[in-house]
PDB file of C-alpha atoms in Angstrom:
ATOM      1  CA  MET A   1     249.234 291.569 -91.584  1.00  0.00           C
ATOM      2  CA  SER A   2     247.896 289.774 -88.551  1.00  0.00           C
ATOM      3  CA  SER A   3     251.312 288.468 -87.515  1.00  0.00           C
ATOM      4  CA  SER A   4     252.796 291.694 -86.227  1.00  0.00           C
ATOM      5  CA  THR A   5     254.808 293.223 -83.450  1.00  0.00           C
ATOM      6  CA  HIS A   6     253.630 296.419 -81.824  1.00  0.00           C
ATOM      7  CA  TYR A   7     256.290 299.060 -81.976  1.00  0.00           C
ATOM      8  CA  HIS A   8     255.584 302.563 -80.763  1.00  0.00           C
ATOM      9  CA  PRO A   9     257.947 305.006 -82.434  1.00  0.00           C
ATOM     10  CA  THR A  10     259.127 308.083 -80.622  1.00  0.00           C
ATOM     11  CA  ASN A  11     257.952 310.504 -83.286  1.00  0.00           C
ATOM     12  CA  TYR A  12     257.763 309.968 -87.007  1.00  0.00           C
ATOM     13  CA  ASN A  13     255.417 312.894 -87.731  1.00  0.00           C
ATOM     14  CA  LEU A  14     252.624 310.567 -88.780  1.00  0.00           C
ATOM     15  CA  PRO A  15     249.047 311.806 -89.179  1.00  0.00           C
ATOM     16  CA  GLU A  16     246.772 311.410 -86.149  1.00  0.00           C
ATOM     17  CA  ASP A  17     245.894 307.778 -85.254  1.00  0.00           C
ATOM     18  CA  TRP A  18     248.572 306.330 -87.592  1.00  0.00           C
ATOM     19  CA  GLU A  19     251.510 304.313 -86.323  1.00  0.00           C
ATOM     20  CA  LEU A  20     254.180 302.110 -87.829  1.00  0.00           C
ATOM     21  CA  ARG A  21     254.201 298.403 -86.987  1.00  0.00           C
ATOM     22  CA  TRP A  22     256.366 295.469 -87.990  1.00  0.00           C
ATOM     23  CA  SER A  23     254.968 292.472 -89.901  1.00  0.00           C
ATOM     24  CA  ARG A  24     256.648 289.280 -88.716  1.00  0.00           C
ATOM     25  CA  SER A  25     255.264 287.259 -91.605  1.00  0.00           C
ATOM     26  CA  ARG A  26     256.737 289.578 -94.241  1.00  0.00           C
ATOM     27  CA  ASN A  27     259.575 290.992 -92.125  1.00  0.00           C
ATOM     28  CA  LEU A  28     258.593 294.496 -93.260  1.00  0.00           C
ATOM     29  CA  PRO A  29     257.108 297.650 -91.706  1.00  0.00           C
ATOM     30  CA  TYR A  30     253.513 298.682 -92.365  1.00  0.00           C
ATOM     31  CA  PHE A  31     251.169 301.512 -91.371  1.00  0.00           C
ATOM     32  CA  TYR A  32     248.293 300.931 -88.948  1.00  0.00           C
ATOM     33  CA  ASN A  33     245.425 303.275 -88.115  1.00  0.00           C
ATOM     34  CA  ARG A  34     244.328 302.835 -84.476  1.00  0.00           C
ATOM     35  CA  ALA A  35     240.954 304.515 -85.086  1.00  0.00           C
ATOM     36  CA  THR A  36     239.869 302.503 -88.138  1.00  0.00           C
ATOM     37  CA  SER A  37     242.040 299.355 -87.720  1.00  0.00           C
ATOM     38  CA  GLU A  38     243.201 299.833 -91.323  1.00  0.00           C
ATOM     39  CA  SER A  39     246.545 298.220 -92.203  1.00  0.00           C
ATOM     40  CA  ARG A  40     248.464 299.193 -95.312  1.00  0.00           C
ATOM     41  CA  TRP A  41     251.929 298.918 -96.834  1.00  0.00           C
ATOM     42  CA  GLN A  42     251.814 302.348 -98.492  1.00  0.00           C
ATOM     43  CA  ALA A  43     252.379 305.484 -96.415  1.00  0.00           C
ATOM     44  CA  PRO A  44     249.289 307.615 -95.690  1.00  0.00           C
ATOM     45  CA  ASP A  45     248.951 310.833 -97.722  1.00  0.00           C
ATOM     46  CA  GLY A  46     251.464 313.481 -96.742  1.00  0.00           C
ATOM     47  CA  VAL A  47     253.931 311.101 -95.077  1.00  0.00           C
ATOM     48  CA  ASP A  48     257.538 311.324 -96.216  1.00  0.00           C
ATOM     49  CA  PRO A  49     258.561 307.817 -97.411  1.00  0.00           C
ATOM     50  CA  SER A  50     261.967 308.260 -95.710  1.00  0.00           C
ATOM     51  CA  VAL A  51     260.069 307.706 -92.448  1.00  0.00           C
ATOM     52  CA  ILE A  52     259.980 303.983 -93.317  1.00  0.00           C
ATOM     53  CA  LEU A  53     263.779 303.797 -93.517  1.00  0.00           C
ATOM     54  CA  ALA A  54     264.136 305.595 -90.176  1.00  0.00           C
ATOM     55  CA  PHE A  55     261.602 303.237 -88.590  1.00  0.00           C
ATOM     56  CA  GLN A  56     263.343 300.144 -90.011  1.00  0.00           C
ATOM     57  CA  LYS A  57     266.666 301.298 -88.602  1.00  0.00           C
ATOM     58  CA  ASP A  58     265.159 302.066 -85.175  1.00  0.00           C
ATOM     59  CA  TYR A  59     263.238 298.783 -85.102  1.00  0.00           C
ATOM     60  CA  GLN A  60     266.297 296.735 -86.046  1.00  0.00           C
ATOM     61  CA  ASN A  61     268.431 298.527 -83.444  1.00  0.00           C
ATOM     62  CA  GLN A  62     265.780 297.846 -80.786  1.00  0.00           C
ATOM     63  CA  HIS A  63     265.480 294.211 -81.932  1.00  0.00           C
ATOM     64  CA  GLU A  64     269.267 293.703 -81.688  1.00  0.00           C
ATOM     65  CA  THR A  65     269.317 295.261 -78.207  1.00  0.00           C
ATOM     66  CA  LEU A  66     266.536 292.911 -77.089  1.00  0.00           C
ATOM     67  CA  GLN A  67     268.400 289.940 -78.557  1.00  0.00           C
ATOM     68  CA  GLN A  68     271.514 290.837 -76.595  1.00  0.00           C
ATOM     69  CA  ALA A  69     269.521 291.402 -73.388  1.00  0.00           C
ATOM     70  CA  GLU A  70     267.731 288.071 -73.696  1.00  0.00           C
ATOM     71  CA  SER A  71     270.684 285.720 -73.976  1.00  0.00           C
ATOM     72  CA  LYS A  72     268.378 282.752 -73.454  1.00  0.00           C
ATOM     73  CA  ASP A  73     264.787 282.183 -74.481  1.00  0.00           C
ATOM     74  CA  VAL A  74     262.182 280.167 -72.572  1.00  0.00           C
ATOM     75  CA  ARG A  75     263.525 276.950 -74.095  1.00  0.00           C
ATOM     76  CA  GLY A  76     266.982 277.686 -72.698  1.00  0.00           C
ATOM     77  CA  VAL A  77     268.564 278.188 -76.111  1.00  0.00           C
ATOM     78  CA  ASP A  78     271.701 280.289 -75.769  1.00  0.00           C
ATOM     79  CA  HIS A  79     271.305 283.116 -78.244  1.00  0.00           C
ATOM     80  CA  GLY A  80     274.658 284.584 -77.254  1.00  0.00           C
ATOM     81  CA  ASN A  81     276.195 281.572 -78.973  1.00  0.00           C
ATOM     82  CA  PRO A  82     276.743 282.267 -82.704  1.00  0.00           C
ATOM     83  CA  ASP A  83     275.968 278.592 -83.376  1.00  0.00           C
ATOM     84  CA  SER A  84     272.445 279.135 -81.989  1.00  0.00           C
ATOM     85  CA  PRO A  85     271.059 282.238 -83.748  1.00  0.00           C
ATOM     86  CA  ARG A  86     267.757 283.779 -82.669  1.00  0.00           C
ATOM     87  CA  SER A  87     266.431 283.956 -86.224  1.00  0.00           C
ATOM     88  CA  ILE A  88     267.487 282.412 -89.503  1.00  0.00           C
ATOM     89  CA  ARG A  89     266.449 282.615 -93.137  1.00  0.00           C
ATOM     90  CA  VAL A  90     265.785 279.616 -95.350  1.00  0.00           C
ATOM     91  CA  SER A  91     264.496 278.667 -98.762  1.00  0.00           C
ATOM     92  CA  HIS A  92     262.755 275.360 -99.300  1.00  0.00           C
ATOM     93  CA  LEU A  93     261.178 273.109-101.873  1.00  0.00           C
ATOM     94  CA  LEU A  94     258.030 271.266-100.755  1.00  0.00           C
ATOM     95  CA  VAL A  95     256.541 268.160-102.338  1.00  0.00           C
ATOM     96  CA  LYS A  96     253.058 267.382-101.029  1.00  0.00           C
ATOM     97  CA  HIS A  97     251.289 264.021-101.080  1.00  0.00           C
ATOM     98  CA  ALA A  98     247.709 262.774-100.668  1.00  0.00           C
ATOM     99  CA  GLU A  99     248.083 262.660 -96.854  1.00  0.00           C
ATOM    100  CA  SER A 100     249.440 266.228 -96.546  1.00  0.00           C
ATOM    101  CA  ARG A 101     247.367 268.439 -94.261  1.00  0.00           C
ATOM    102  CA  ARG A 102     246.313 270.410 -97.370  1.00  0.00           C
ATOM    103  CA  PRO A 103     246.732 268.096-100.384  1.00  0.00           C
ATOM    104  CA  SER A 104     246.510 270.887-102.974  1.00  0.00           C
ATOM    105  CA  SER A 105     248.804 273.613-104.260  1.00  0.00           C
ATOM    106  CA  TRP A 106     249.121 276.415-106.789  1.00  0.00           C
ATOM    107  CA  ARG A 107     250.307 273.708-109.196  1.00  0.00           C
ATOM    108  CA  GLU A 108     247.609 271.058-108.626  1.00  0.00           C
ATOM    109  CA  ALA A 109     244.034 271.387-107.330  1.00  0.00           C
ATOM    110  CA  THR A 110     244.164 267.883-105.834  1.00  0.00           C
ATOM    111  CA  ILE A 111     247.406 266.092-105.052  1.00  0.00           C
ATOM    112  CA  THR A 112     247.040 262.321-105.233  1.00  0.00           C
ATOM    113  CA  ARG A 113     250.660 261.089-105.134  1.00  0.00           C
ATOM    114  CA  THR A 114     251.687 258.723-102.337  1.00  0.00           C
ATOM    115  CA  LYS A 115     254.269 259.549 -99.668  1.00  0.00           C
ATOM    116  CA  ASP A 116     256.737 257.262-101.460  1.00  0.00           C
ATOM    117  CA  ALA A 117     256.128 259.044-104.764  1.00  0.00           C
ATOM    118  CA  ALA A 118     256.582 262.428-103.035  1.00  0.00           C
ATOM    119  CA  LEU A 119     259.904 261.306-101.561  1.00  0.00           C
ATOM    120  CA  GLU A 120     261.060 259.915-104.907  1.00  0.00           C
ATOM    121  CA  ARG A 121     260.175 263.217-106.609  1.00  0.00           C
ATOM    122  CA  LEU A 122     262.028 265.214-103.935  1.00  0.00           C
ATOM    123  CA  GLU A 123     265.090 262.968-104.148  1.00  0.00           C
ATOM    124  CA  GLY A 124     265.166 263.620-107.904  1.00  0.00           C
ATOM    125  CA  PHE A 125     265.328 267.364-107.196  1.00  0.00           C
ATOM    126  CA  GLN A 126     267.963 266.756-104.520  1.00  0.00           C
ATOM    127  CA  ALA A 127     270.144 264.895-107.047  1.00  0.00           C
ATOM    128  CA  LYS A 128     269.861 267.776-109.558  1.00  0.00           C
ATOM    129  CA  ILE A 129     270.888 270.290-106.878  1.00  0.00           C
ATOM    130  CA  GLN A 130     273.794 268.183-105.608  1.00  0.00           C
ATOM    131  CA  SER A 131     275.096 267.623-109.148  1.00  0.00           C
ATOM    132  CA  GLY A 132     275.013 271.369-109.846  1.00  0.00           C
ATOM    133  CA  GLU A 133     272.447 270.923-112.623  1.00  0.00           C
ATOM    134  CA  ALA A 134     270.042 273.314-110.851  1.00  0.00           C
ATOM    135  CA  ALA A 135     269.816 275.463-107.719  1.00  0.00           C
ATOM    136  CA  LEU A 136     267.128 274.885-105.109  1.00  0.00           C
ATOM    137  CA  GLY A 137     265.627 278.324-105.793  1.00  0.00           C
ATOM    138  CA  GLU A 138     265.272 277.584-109.507  1.00  0.00           C
ATOM    139  CA  LEU A 139     263.525 274.274-108.864  1.00  0.00           C
ATOM    140  CA  ALA A 140     261.369 275.703-106.062  1.00  0.00           C
ATOM    141  CA  ALA A 141     260.077 278.416-108.420  1.00  0.00           C
ATOM    142  CA  THR A 142     258.629 275.835-110.819  1.00  0.00           C
ATOM    143  CA  GLU A 143     258.234 272.618-108.816  1.00  0.00           C
ATOM    144  CA  SER A 144     257.478 273.460-105.157  1.00  0.00           C
ATOM    145  CA  ASP A 145     253.959 272.854-103.850  1.00  0.00           C
ATOM    146  CA  CYS A 146     254.339 275.816-101.457  1.00  0.00           C
ATOM    147  CA  SER A 147     253.174 279.326-102.364  1.00  0.00           C
ATOM    148  CA  SER A 148     256.735 280.473-101.531  1.00  0.00           C
ATOM    149  CA  ALA A 149     257.529 279.208-105.054  1.00  0.00           C
ATOM    150  CA  LYS A 150     256.695 282.788-106.128  1.00  0.00           C
ATOM    151  CA  LYS A 151     259.806 283.832-104.176  1.00  0.00           C
ATOM    152  CA  SER A 152     261.967 280.902-105.327  1.00  0.00           C
ATOM    153  CA  GLY A 153     261.191 279.106-102.065  1.00  0.00           C
ATOM    154  CA  ASP A 154     262.341 281.958 -99.794  1.00  0.00           C
ATOM    155  CA  LEU A 155     260.534 281.920 -96.436  1.00  0.00           C
ATOM    156  CA  GLY A 156     262.342 284.971 -95.059  1.00  0.00           C
ATOM    157  CA  PHE A 157     263.603 285.169 -91.481  1.00  0.00           C
ATOM    158  CA  PHE A 158     261.895 283.245 -88.683  1.00  0.00           C
ATOM    159  CA  GLU A 159     262.539 282.469 -85.034  1.00  0.00           C
ATOM    160  CA  ARG A 160     262.136 279.303 -83.013  1.00  0.00           C
ATOM    161  CA  GLY A 161     258.524 278.331 -82.443  1.00  0.00           C
ATOM    162  CA  GLN A 162     257.236 279.687 -85.775  1.00  0.00           C
ATOM    163  CA  MET A 163     257.599 276.580 -87.951  1.00  0.00           C
ATOM    164  CA  GLN A 164     256.640 272.927 -87.567  1.00  0.00           C
ATOM    165  CA  PRO A 165     259.080 271.262 -85.108  1.00  0.00           C
ATOM    166  CA  SER A 166     260.879 268.961 -87.574  1.00  0.00           C
ATOM    167  CA  PHE A 167     261.272 271.822 -90.083  1.00  0.00           C
ATOM    168  CA  GLU A 168     262.579 274.164 -87.372  1.00  0.00           C
ATOM    169  CA  LYS A 169     265.025 271.601 -85.973  1.00  0.00           C
ATOM    170  CA  ALA A 170     266.478 270.851 -89.405  1.00  0.00           C
ATOM    171  CA  SER A 171     266.667 274.542 -90.368  1.00  0.00           C
ATOM    172  CA  PHE A 172     268.471 275.651 -87.204  1.00  0.00           C
ATOM    173  CA  ALA A 173     270.919 272.732 -87.529  1.00  0.00           C
ATOM    174  CA  LEU A 174     272.081 273.936 -90.964  1.00  0.00           C
ATOM    175  CA  LYS A 175     274.997 276.277 -91.610  1.00  0.00           C
ATOM    176  CA  VAL A 176     274.469 279.134 -94.079  1.00  0.00           C
ATOM    177  CA  GLY A 177     274.606 277.689 -97.604  1.00  0.00           C
ATOM    178  CA  GLU A 178     274.026 274.116 -96.410  1.00  0.00           C
ATOM    179  CA  MET A 179     271.127 271.951 -97.660  1.00  0.00           C
ATOM    180  CA  SER A 180     269.169 269.428 -95.612  1.00  0.00           C
ATOM    181  CA  GLY A 181     268.174 265.961 -96.679  1.00  0.00           C
ATOM    182  CA  PRO A 182     264.447 265.179 -96.989  1.00  0.00           C
ATOM    183  CA  ILE A 183     262.503 266.580 -94.000  1.00  0.00           C
ATOM    184  CA  TRP A 184     258.951 265.388 -93.276  1.00  0.00           C
ATOM    185  CA  THR A 185     256.256 267.675 -91.830  1.00  0.00           C
ATOM    186  CA  ASP A 186     252.446 267.670 -91.867  1.00  0.00           C
ATOM    187  CA  SER A 187     252.718 269.655 -95.113  1.00  0.00           C
ATOM    188  CA  GLY A 188     254.775 267.062 -96.985  1.00  0.00           C
ATOM    189  CA  VAL A 189     258.480 266.492 -97.578  1.00  0.00           C
ATOM    190  CA  HIS A 190     260.974 269.356 -97.907  1.00  0.00           C
ATOM    191  CA  LEU A 191     264.507 270.200 -98.959  1.00  0.00           C
ATOM    192  CA  ILE A 192     265.765 273.207 -96.996  1.00  0.00           C
ATOM    193  CA  VAL A 193     268.702 275.522 -97.678  1.00  0.00           C
ATOM    194  CA  ARG A 194     269.747 278.001 -95.012  1.00  0.00           C
ATOM    195  CA  THR A 195     270.403 281.397 -96.598  1.00  0.00           C
ATOM    196  CA  GLY A 196     270.900 283.645 -93.572  1.00  0.00           C
TER     197      GLY A 196
END
């Protein structure tokens, strides 16, 4: 839960030293104890679980207000333009190769395929998706070399500056429902579908 945003709620009747924070990596709220530095997803004893829903609503309202106030980020991207959203959601399928920055995955302890073989494998998946034989999420769940395979390739929402540049550029260029061609990063070669 290291990737988080501080958010100090007005009053959620939490026990002393507890506060709610937002996890950027999971896009979910969690509880943090300032005294012990403990982080947890479950509410501390005696906390009404409905507090989480209230916090989510308040956080999202605050986040939307900030988005509207900051029409441009430091890179000069116009977030008031619906064609340039502040955050997007994608699913992807990754094929690693021997030169990937981490040439291993949940599927294989050591990946030895060449870059050409990785691209050929990915293009095979691309053909199945384009023909309607399979959806990217189905293939990602069984074939992706990324741990997001557990979530059918879903990476959740992310903003600019959080992903490798080529992955980010391709993702933000897609319309919802659209799939990229092969995209190379230090991790390997990807197919990306924008889902939100």
